């Protein structure tokens, strides 16, 4: 979907599991055949290792891990990892991460939100869709503005509008309506919660208890 945008010149995809790359072929009716897209550069590596070892700086980094209680994956939700990501951004770049709200206690949800805000000075939270428990955090070094006129120009591009339509985003107002928190609201929401670090592994070891308590 990202490679479909006419404004995107190159997409570096870092995937740890080779089987996922193989499985991509089964989804070609809906994924635009990404492996044959000249914009895309595929890297088989651990995402954190790739960011830590490299030096190239990006306009956008999108973090799409699995659940934060899985060992290895949990390292993509810590203060240290987000700091690595921030170092690899250009000055006006943005970092986006998925953050689930289901099967997690408020304490651990707030910890992820506060940890992200401890690294990025300007944080915005969006819902994936109405009433969804999937959220996305956007972090930036500079304030961001939801400019409806600029969004309207983006929606005028047919290819981009088609991709947004697959997510039930038909107009700029649909996107604005999914805004959950701005920087001040996020600060108030997560204030007083512990920061999730490599050393304390707060979410990695606490979230499994949340999952079992949720089922119980």
C-alpha positions as MATLAB code, in Angstrom:
seq = 'XXXXXXXXXXXXXXXXXXXXXXXXXXXXXXXXXXXXXXXXXXXXXXXXXXXXXXXXXXXXXXXXXXXXXXXXXXXXXXXXXXXXXXXXXXXXXXXXXXXXXXXXXXXXXXXXXXXXXXXXXXXXXXXXXXXXXXXXXXXXXXXXXXXXXXXXXXXXXXXXXXXXXXXXXXXXXXXXXXXXXXXXXXXXXXXXXXXXXXXXXXXXXXXXXXXXXXXX';
ca = [
       0.000    0.000    0.000;
       2.833    2.406    0.838;
       4.661    1.700   -2.395;
       1.481    2.619   -4.289;
       1.859    6.248   -3.225;
       3.302    8.345   -6.072;
       5.230   10.439   -3.526;
       7.203    7.450   -2.256;
      10.490    6.855   -4.077;
      11.801    3.854   -2.129;
      10.523    1.435    0.499;
      12.968   -0.634    2.559;
      11.156   -3.649    3.996;
      12.919   -5.469    6.822;
      11.490   -8.942    7.477;
      12.991  -11.460    9.877;
      11.082  -14.594    8.825;
      11.839  -15.913    5.293;
       8.549  -17.852    5.245;
       6.657  -14.562    5.344;
       8.444  -13.495    2.176;
       7.530  -16.784    0.506;
       3.919  -16.446    1.642;
       3.661  -13.031    0.002;
       2.933  -14.755   -3.310;
      -0.356  -16.118   -1.938;
      -1.615  -12.573   -1.382;
      -0.784  -11.116   -4.794;
      -4.469  -10.515   -5.685;
      -4.592   -7.920   -2.901;
      -1.006   -6.812   -2.140;
       0.004   -5.324   -5.549;
       2.850   -7.841   -5.996;
       5.329   -5.900   -3.814;
       8.312   -8.158   -4.485;
       8.199   -7.184   -8.159;
       7.889   -3.462   -7.413;
      11.146   -1.641   -8.320;
      10.563    0.814   -5.459;
      10.892   -1.946   -2.886;
      14.162   -3.144   -1.380;
      13.768   -6.322    0.664;
      16.097   -6.923    3.610;
      16.008  -10.192    5.557;
      17.057   -9.103    9.022;
      15.854   -8.239   12.488;
      14.272   -4.780   12.372;
      16.018   -3.483   15.471;
      19.419   -4.783   14.388;
      18.947   -3.198   10.968;
      18.161    0.221   12.425;
      20.931    0.041   15.017;
      23.641   -1.017   12.577;
      22.783    1.331    9.717;
      23.318    5.029    9.147;
      20.785    5.969    6.463;
      18.109    8.386    7.631;
      14.470    8.036    6.662;
      11.470   10.287    6.120;
       9.158    7.655    7.609;
       9.756    4.537    9.702;
       6.803    2.209   10.245;
       7.070   -0.311   13.062;
       4.709   -3.258   12.527;
       5.627   -5.898   15.102;
       3.534   -8.652   16.609;
       2.258   -8.731   20.197;
       4.539   -6.992   22.710;
       4.723   -9.899   25.160;
       6.562  -12.142   22.674;
      10.279  -12.387   23.412;
      12.192  -10.563   20.685;
       9.108   -8.662   19.575;
       8.965   -7.060   23.019;
      12.254   -5.321   22.208;
      10.390   -3.260   19.596;
       8.326   -1.512   22.282;
      11.070   -0.242   24.602;
      12.514    3.219   25.166;
      15.881    2.118   23.789;
      14.386    0.850   20.535;
      12.296    3.957   19.950;
      15.466    6.021   20.546;
      17.252    4.007   17.860;
      14.374    4.721   15.495;
      14.451    8.432   16.253;
      18.173    8.590   15.443;
      17.470    7.113   12.006;
      14.865    9.759   11.140;
      15.491   12.946    9.233;
      14.781   16.103   11.208;
      11.229   16.349    9.865;
      10.660   12.578    9.725;
       7.969   10.613   11.517;
       7.977    7.265   13.300;
       4.802    5.185   13.312;
       4.201    2.152   15.498;
       1.232   -0.159   15.965;
       0.074   -0.466   19.562;
      -2.673   -2.858   20.575;
      -5.147   -2.124   23.356;
      -6.767   -5.559   23.524;
      -5.623   -8.213   26.015;
      -3.507   -5.595   27.810;
      -4.217   -3.935   31.139;
      -4.515   -0.123   31.243;
      -1.166   -0.063   33.054;
       0.693   -1.666   30.164;
      -1.153    0.234   27.443;
      -0.275    3.474   29.195;
       3.310    2.289   29.602;
       3.705    1.832   25.842;
       2.182    5.258   25.209;
       4.369    6.949   27.823;
       7.503    5.148   26.651;
       6.912    6.354   23.106;
       6.343    9.923   24.346;
       9.514    9.744   26.436;
      11.466    9.548   23.163;
       9.414   11.619   20.721;
       8.490   15.164   21.773;
       5.325   15.215   19.667;
       3.079   12.137   19.793;
      -0.312   11.548   18.221;
      -2.525    8.477   18.605;
      -4.978    7.254   15.978;
      -7.489    4.447   15.970;
      -7.365    1.972   13.084;
     -11.125    2.343   12.636;
     -14.167    3.312   14.665;
     -14.339    1.419   17.973;
     -11.138   -0.487   17.136;
      -8.722   -1.651   19.829;
      -5.840   -1.338   17.327;
      -4.077    2.010   17.577;
      -1.197    3.729   15.832;
       1.235    6.097   17.486;
       2.904    8.783   15.384;
       6.064   10.345   16.794;
       7.827   13.415   15.439;
      10.540   15.880   16.374;
       8.343   18.784   15.324;
       4.643   19.546   15.816;
       2.338   18.017   13.225;
      -0.824   19.627   11.922;
      -3.873   17.798   10.627;
      -4.432   20.098    7.661;
      -7.723   19.103    6.046;
      -6.882   21.024    2.866;
      -3.631   19.127    2.483;
      -5.413   15.848    3.172;
      -8.006   16.727    0.550;
      -5.243   17.183   -2.029;
      -3.854   13.774   -1.087;
      -7.275   12.169   -1.482;
      -7.504   13.618   -4.991;
      -4.835   11.131   -6.103;
      -6.710    8.088   -7.386;
      -4.134    5.487   -6.381;
      -3.786    6.877   -2.884;
      -7.535    7.273   -2.494;
      -8.026    3.652   -3.561;
      -5.640    2.409   -0.860;
      -7.251    4.573    1.797;
     -10.647    3.333    0.668;
      -9.592   -0.222    1.493;
      -9.324    0.981    5.099;
     -12.765    2.634    4.874;
     -11.210    6.100    4.714;
     -13.299    7.854    2.061;
     -12.753   11.508    2.936;
     -10.225   13.590    4.898;
     -12.793   13.888    7.676;
     -12.740   10.097    8.096;
      -9.041   10.272    8.927;
      -9.360   13.242   11.267;
     -12.211   11.491   13.103;
      -9.869    8.628   14.039;
      -7.591   10.918   16.055;
      -7.534    9.746   19.669;
      -4.860   11.816   21.401;
      -2.600   14.750   20.731;
       0.632   15.443   22.649;
      -1.061   17.072   25.648;
      -3.792   14.426   25.893;
      -1.239   11.627   25.664;
       0.766   13.193   28.478;
      -2.321   13.393   30.689;
      -3.413    9.848   29.779;
      -0.087    8.128   30.490;
       1.274   10.344   33.264;
       2.631    8.459   36.265;
       3.034    5.136   34.431;
       6.371    3.315   34.317;
       8.490    3.522   31.182;
       9.082    0.200   29.414;
      12.827   -0.393   28.995;
      15.166   -3.122   27.832;
      16.189   -3.721   31.441;
      12.861   -3.791   33.263;
      10.988   -5.694   30.496;
       7.781   -4.365   32.038;
       5.453   -5.183   29.158;
       7.195   -8.405   28.120;
       6.675  -10.030   31.516;
       3.524   -8.212   32.625;
       1.422   -8.524   29.474;
       1.153  -12.360   29.525;
      -0.624  -12.048   32.878;
      -2.966   -9.513   31.288;
      -3.749  -11.932   28.484;
      -4.641  -14.786   30.841;
      -6.615  -12.510   33.145;
      -8.519  -11.230   30.129;
      -9.494  -14.768   29.107;
     -10.416  -15.672   32.677;
];
